[in-house]
Amino acid sequence: QKEVEQDPGPLSVPEGAIVSLNCTYSNSAFQYFMWYRQYSRKGPELLMYTYSSGNKEDGRFTAQVDKSSKYISLFIRDSQPSDSATYLCAMSPPYSGGGADGLTFGKGTHLIIQP
Amino acid sequence: DTGVSQNPRHKITKRGQNVTFRCDPISEHNRLYWYRQTLGQGPEFLTYFQNEAQLEKSRLLSDRFSAERPKGSFSTLEIQRTEQGDSAMYLCASSFGNPNEQFFGPGTRLTVL
């Protein structure tokens, strides 16, 4: 079992729909959770960063963390064709002051918003 | 443009050749990371620098790979005796302050024939 599981999709929804993207993880040491958006042949772009369980909202995006279930979600409201991309979840343990600071990523979910 | 830059953007090489990639982080970012991403997968961590010190290396980083950040600014990643399995996108990221807020460059796409 991989440390981070993410359905690769593709997930296709009509424009204006609410999109729900999810990741599960097995490593309870993960305390920090990020969502990145990656357009084809581009580098990942940081969308959301969360630490505590609960919700964090930024414009049309809401990140949700449930540490007890080891489950995180990203919701996109009023989805637009420009939101079509691959969405990657990423996680890390607490900063150790010099140890492994690499993020552990899911495979990414390919999202298609149909006009 | 004040983001992370990487050069070259694309590299095609023959098996057995050596290749070198360059990453210029966001100015004043003291942490620099290298990741590798293959098709249909998320990025995988390779190595990490804090200033000029290489503090962590993944098991993915075989002895054919070497990375440097000589003055704590730009970094280079060299792959010696390339193999077809090295074909991937090589991503560089940098951060300052919060190590979890990493900003990625556009990547270097390597194709080994």
Coordinates of C-alpha atoms in Angstrom, one line a residue:
Chain A
Q1 CA 0.0 0.0 0.0
K2 CA 1.3 3.4 -1.0
E3 CA 1.5 6.1 1.7
V4 CA -0.8 8.4 -0.2
E5 CA -3.7 7.1 -2.3
Q6 CA -5.4 9.3 -4.9
D7 CA -7.8 8.2 -7.6
P8 CA -6.2 9.1 -10.9
G9 CA -9.5 9.7 -12.7
P10 CA -10.2 11.1 -15.2
L11 CA -13.0 13.0 -13.5
S12 CA -15.3 14.8 -15.9
V13 CA -17.9 17.2 -14.7
P14 CA -20.0 20.0 -16.4
E15 CA -19.1 23.6 -16.0
G16 CA -20.5 25.2 -12.8
A17 CA -20.6 21.9 -10.9
I18 CA -19.0 21.4 -7.4
V19 CA -16.0 19.2 -7.7
S20 CA -14.7 16.9 -4.9
L21 CA -11.2 15.6 -5.0
N22 CA -9.9 13.2 -2.3
C23 CA -6.8 11.6 -0.9
T24 CA -6.3 9.0 1.8
Y25 CA -3.0 8.4 3.6
S26 CA -1.6 5.7 5.9
N27 CA 1.3 7.5 7.7
S28 CA 0.0 9.1 10.9
A29 CA 3.1 11.3 11.0
F30 CA 1.8 13.4 8.2
Q31 CA 0.6 16.7 9.8
Y32 CA 0.8 19.2 6.9
F33 CA -1.4 18.9 3.8
M34 CA -1.2 20.7 0.5
W35 CA -3.0 20.7 -2.8
Y36 CA -1.3 21.5 -6.0
R37 CA -2.7 22.1 -9.5
Q38 CA -0.6 21.0 -12.5
Y39 CA -1.4 21.8 -16.1
S40 CA -0.1 19.6 -18.8
R41 CA 3.7 19.8 -19.2
K42 CA 4.0 22.4 -16.5
G43 CA 5.3 22.4 -12.9
P44 CA 2.8 22.0 -9.9
E45 CA 1.3 25.2 -8.6
L46 CA 0.5 25.4 -4.9
L47 CA -3.2 26.0 -4.3
M48 CA -3.9 25.3 -0.6
Y49 CA -1.9 24.6 2.5
T50 CA -3.5 23.2 5.7
Y51 CA -2.3 22.0 9.0
S52 CA -5.2 21.3 11.4
S53 CA -8.3 19.2 10.9
G54 CA -11.2 21.1 9.6
N55 CA -11.9 23.4 6.6
K56 CA -9.9 26.1 5.0
E57 CA -11.4 28.3 2.3
D58 CA -9.8 30.4 -0.4
G59 CA -12.1 31.8 -3.0
R60 CA -13.7 28.9 -4.9
F61 CA -11.5 26.4 -3.2
T62 CA -12.1 24.6 0.1
A63 CA -9.6 22.2 1.7
Q64 CA -10.8 19.8 4.3
V65 CA -8.7 17.6 6.6
D66 CA -9.9 14.7 8.7
K67 CA -6.9 13.4 10.6
S68 CA -8.9 10.8 12.5
S69 CA -9.9 9.2 9.2
K70 CA -6.6 10.0 7.4
Y71 CA -8.7 11.6 4.6
I72 CA -8.3 15.0 2.9
S73 CA -10.5 16.7 0.3
L74 CA -10.4 19.6 -2.0
F75 CA -13.7 21.2 -3.1
I76 CA -14.0 23.5 -6.1
R77 CA -17.2 25.5 -6.4
D78 CA -18.5 27.0 -9.6
S79 CA -16.0 25.0 -11.7
Q80 CA -14.7 26.6 -14.8
P81 CA -13.1 25.0 -17.9
S82 CA -9.8 26.7 -16.9
D83 CA -9.9 24.5 -13.8
S84 CA -9.2 21.5 -16.0
A85 CA -5.9 20.1 -14.8
T86 CA -4.3 17.4 -12.7
Y87 CA -4.8 18.0 -8.9
L88 CA -2.1 16.6 -6.7
C89 CA -2.4 16.2 -2.9
A90 CA 0.9 16.4 -1.0
M91 CA 1.8 15.7 2.7
S92 CA 4.6 16.0 5.1
P93 CA 5.5 15.3 8.7
P94 CA 6.4 18.1 11.1
Y95 CA 9.6 20.0 10.1
S96 CA 12.5 18.3 11.8
G97 CA 14.9 21.2 11.4
G98 CA 17.1 19.7 8.8
G99 CA 15.8 16.2 8.1
A100 CA 13.7 15.0 5.2
D101 CA 11.6 17.9 4.1
G102 CA 10.5 16.4 0.8
L103 CA 6.7 16.2 0.2
T104 CA 5.0 12.9 -0.4
F105 CA 2.5 13.3 -3.3
G106 CA -0.5 11.3 -4.5
K107 CA -0.6 10.3 -8.1
G108 CA -2.9 13.2 -9.0
T109 CA -6.5 13.3 -10.3
H110 CA -7.0 14.4 -13.8
L111 CA -10.0 16.8 -13.8
I112 CA -11.9 17.8 -16.9
I113 CA -14.5 20.6 -16.8
Q114 CA -16.8 20.4 -19.8
P115 CA -18.0 23.8 -21.1
Chain B
D1 CA 9.7 36.7 -13.8
T2 CA 10.5 36.0 -10.1
G3 CA 9.5 32.3 -10.0
V4 CA 11.7 29.2 -10.0
S5 CA 13.4 28.8 -13.3
Q6 CA 14.9 25.6 -14.8
N7 CA 17.1 25.0 -17.8
P8 CA 16.9 23.4 -20.2
R9 CA 13.2 22.8 -20.5
H10 CA 13.7 19.7 -22.6
K11 CA 16.7 17.4 -23.1
I12 CA 17.0 14.4 -25.4
T13 CA 20.1 12.3 -24.9
K14 CA 21.4 8.8 -25.8
R15 CA 21.7 6.1 -23.3
G16 CA 25.1 6.3 -21.5
Q17 CA 25.6 10.0 -21.9
N18 CA 25.8 12.5 -19.0
V19 CA 23.3 15.3 -18.6
T20 CA 23.2 18.3 -16.3
F21 CA 20.2 20.4 -15.3
R22 CA 20.1 23.8 -13.7
C23 CA 17.6 25.3 -11.2
D24 CA 17.4 28.9 -10.1
P25 CA 15.2 29.2 -7.1
I26 CA 13.1 32.2 -6.0
S27 CA 15.5 34.9 -4.8
E28 CA 16.2 34.6 -1.0
H29 CA 14.6 31.1 -0.8
N30 CA 17.1 29.2 1.3
R31 CA 15.7 25.7 0.7
L32 CA 15.9 24.0 -2.6
Y33 CA 14.4 20.6 -3.6
W34 CA 14.7 18.2 -6.5
Y35 CA 11.9 15.9 -7.5
R36 CA 11.3 13.4 -10.3
Q37 CA 7.9 12.9 -11.9
T38 CA 7.1 10.1 -14.4
L39 CA 3.9 10.0 -16.5
G40 CA 0.8 9.4 -14.5
Q41 CA 2.6 9.7 -11.2
G42 CA 3.1 12.5 -8.6
P43 CA 6.5 14.0 -8.0
E44 CA 8.9 11.9 -6.0
F45 CA 11.4 13.6 -3.7
L46 CA 15.1 13.2 -4.7
T47 CA 17.1 15.6 -2.5
Y48 CA 17.1 18.8 -0.5
F49 CA 19.4 21.6 0.2
Q50 CA 19.3 24.2 3.0
N51 CA 21.6 27.0 1.7
E52 CA 24.6 25.1 0.2
A53 CA 24.3 22.0 2.5
Q54 CA 22.7 18.9 1.0
L55 CA 20.7 17.6 4.0
E56 CA 18.7 14.8 2.6
K57 CA 18.9 12.3 -0.2
S58 CA 16.2 9.8 -1.2
R59 CA 16.9 6.2 -1.9
L60 CA 15.8 7.0 -5.4
L61 CA 19.0 9.0 -5.9
S62 CA 21.4 6.4 -7.1
D63 CA 25.1 6.9 -7.2
R64 CA 24.7 8.0 -10.9
F65 CA 23.0 11.1 -9.6
S66 CA 24.7 14.1 -8.0
A67 CA 23.4 17.5 -7.0
E68 CA 25.2 20.6 -5.9
R69 CA 24.3 24.1 -4.7
P70 CA 27.8 25.6 -4.4
K71 CA 26.9 29.1 -3.3
G72 CA 23.5 28.5 -1.8
S73 CA 21.8 30.0 -4.8
F74 CA 21.3 28.0 -8.0
S75 CA 21.6 24.2 -8.1
T76 CA 22.6 21.6 -10.6
L77 CA 21.5 18.0 -10.9
E78 CA 23.8 15.7 -12.9
I79 CA 22.9 12.2 -14.1
Q80 CA 25.8 10.1 -15.3
R81 CA 25.6 7.2 -17.7
T82 CA 21.9 7.8 -18.4
E83 CA 19.5 4.9 -18.7
Q84 CA 16.1 4.7 -20.4
G85 CA 14.5 4.5 -16.9
D86 CA 15.8 8.0 -16.2
S87 CA 13.4 9.5 -18.7
A88 CA 11.1 11.7 -16.6
M89 CA 10.3 15.3 -15.7
Y90 CA 12.8 16.7 -13.2
L91 CA 11.3 19.3 -11.0
C92 CA 13.0 21.9 -8.8
A93 CA 11.2 23.6 -5.9
S94 CA 12.2 26.2 -3.4
S95 CA 10.9 27.5 -0.1
F96 CA 11.6 30.1 2.6
G97 CA 10.3 30.0 6.2
N98 CA 7.6 27.3 5.9
P99 CA 9.3 24.3 4.4
N100 CA 5.9 22.9 3.4
E101 CA 5.1 25.8 1.1
Q102 CA 7.2 24.8 -1.8
F103 CA 7.1 26.6 -5.1
F104 CA 7.9 24.6 -8.2
G105 CA 9.6 25.4 -11.4
P106 CA 8.4 24.4 -14.9
G107 CA 10.6 21.3 -14.9
T108 CA 13.2 19.8 -17.3
R109 CA 11.8 16.9 -19.4
L110 CA 14.5 14.3 -20.0
T111 CA 14.1 11.7 -22.8
V112 CA 16.8 9.0 -22.9
L113 CA 16.9 7.1 -26.2

